[in-house]
Amino acid sequence: MTNGGTSPSDAAVLARGRRLLALAGDARGRDSAEEARTLALRAAADLERGVRLTGDAGTPSAVRCRALLDLAEARAVAAADSGATGVLEALHEAVEDVRDVSPDLRVLALRRLAEAHGARYRYTADPAELDAADRVFAQAQGLVQRDDPVRAELLAGRGEVLLARADSGGGLEVAAEAVRELRAALALTAGGELRLAERQLLFGRALHRHHTAGGAATDLHEAEWILARAARGARADRTAALAWLERGEVLLTLAGATGAPEWLDLAAESYHHGVRSALRAGEPLLAAQAHHQRGAVLERTAGPVRALTSYRAAWELWQRAGAAQGPQARSTFERMTALGATT
């Protein structure tokens, strides 16, 4: 026996499957989707065989769990869907295999399972998937110490799930729980952490949703502050664009709540930054949204001529992205037509 209890043939099959999975990951990195799918299918076939062999040989459950985790990843790449049924099946089996053996490995399997349920929700919009993701993240949190580095990832993951629940009508209590989880995640996230801006963005969104659900006015001020930090500190232009757009929405809410015109000027500026970040990220849909929102603000602050310029830029981007028939694009066209008739 080798490799922690596997036979030489088992180990060879698993090693080949993992090598193919690594090659599939490399192909994805090169945006070669068909090559990645082909390699992932081959990897999944080897890993499925390896899992069967390890089961027949009475291999230690930790070894079999790692094979199942790799199988789940291969199936996700092959299906281009990390919430596919086969992915969930492998992850459920992995969780059960290490129930009483390896807490660290069980936490990893639970986290992957929770993320898969979250991915499935984004495809199916079934609230039961969010409930399952929330429950599994909570199980994983119960297995880690407060000073464990993985705790921040679990808090952020569960916070994102709770935020999705709040967005789908979860109410004040769910939004408040999302705020608590994401605040705790940020407290454990170092200043140089790659995911800092993403977590700041999620936290800002959670504060905004909490206010919308009936929270305090202070939610908006804290959200505006953290979203500005996320936008300015983001290493990824797409994250920056999303933060600028969310900050613009918060500023518009502040303008409506206080009547102070300076919030509108800041909102227009935020959407302008959002356009630039979205274009740098190669995201024409985000840029179109930002241009449209800026146009709506400029109608109130700077007049129809400047607003029309933003609407026209948004319309051009909707067309470039092939989304000219969507409701947002139609709204842009209607405003552009109305203002064009008066200027």
mmCIF file with all atom_site columns, C-alpha atoms in Angstrom, residues 53 82 84 120 122 169 173 188 191 252 287 306 311 328:
data_model
loop_
_atom_site.group_PDB
_atom_site.id
_atom_site.type_symbol
_atom_site.label_atom_id
_atom_site.label_alt_id
_atom_site.label_comp_id
_atom_site.label_asym_id
_atom_site.label_entity_id
_atom_site.label_seq_id
_atom_site.pdbx_PDB_ins_code
_atom_site.Cartn_x
_atom_site.Cartn_y
_atom_site.Cartn_z
_atom_site.occupancy
_atom_site.B_iso_or_equiv
_atom_site.pdbx_formal_charge
_atom_site.auth_seq_id
_atom_site.auth_comp_id
_atom_site.auth_asym_id
_atom_site.auth_atom_id
_atom_site.pdbx_PDB_model_num
ATOM 1  C CA . LEU A 1 53  ? -11.035 1.645  -5.927  1.00 0.00 ? 53  LEU A CA 1
ATOM 2  C CA . SER A 1 82  ? -19.862 24.559 -9.608  1.00 0.00 ? 82  SER A CA 1
ATOM 3  C CA . ALA A 1 84  ? -24.078 20.897 -10.710 1.00 0.00 ? 84  ALA A CA 1
ATOM 4  C CA . ARG A 1 120 ? -26.724 26.290 -7.453  1.00 0.00 ? 120 ARG A CA 1
ATOM 5  C CA . ARG A 1 122 ? -27.491 31.523 -8.629  1.00 0.00 ? 122 ARG A CA 1
ATOM 6  C CA . GLY A 1 169 ? -36.919 39.284 0.830   1.00 0.00 ? 169 GLY A CA 1
ATOM 7  C CA . GLU A 1 173 ? -33.312 40.016 10.878  1.00 0.00 ? 173 GLU A CA 1
ATOM 8  C CA . LEU A 1 188 ? -10.207 39.132 10.758  1.00 0.00 ? 188 LEU A CA 1
ATOM 9  C CA . GLY A 1 191 ? -4.931  45.029 5.280   1.00 0.00 ? 191 GLY A CA 1
ATOM 10 C CA . LEU A 1 252 ? -28.845 58.608 -3.824  1.00 0.00 ? 252 LEU A CA 1
ATOM 11 C CA . ALA A 1 287 ? -20.357 50.587 -17.742 1.00 0.00 ? 287 ALA A CA 1
ATOM 12 C CA . ARG A 1 306 ? -25.207 66.691 -19.897 1.00 0.00 ? 306 ARG A CA 1
ATOM 13 C CA . TYR A 1 311 ? -27.606 58.290 -21.779 1.00 0.00 ? 311 TYR A CA 1
ATOM 14 C CA . GLN A 1 328 ? -32.581 48.707 -18.486 1.00 0.00 ? 328 GLN A CA 1
#
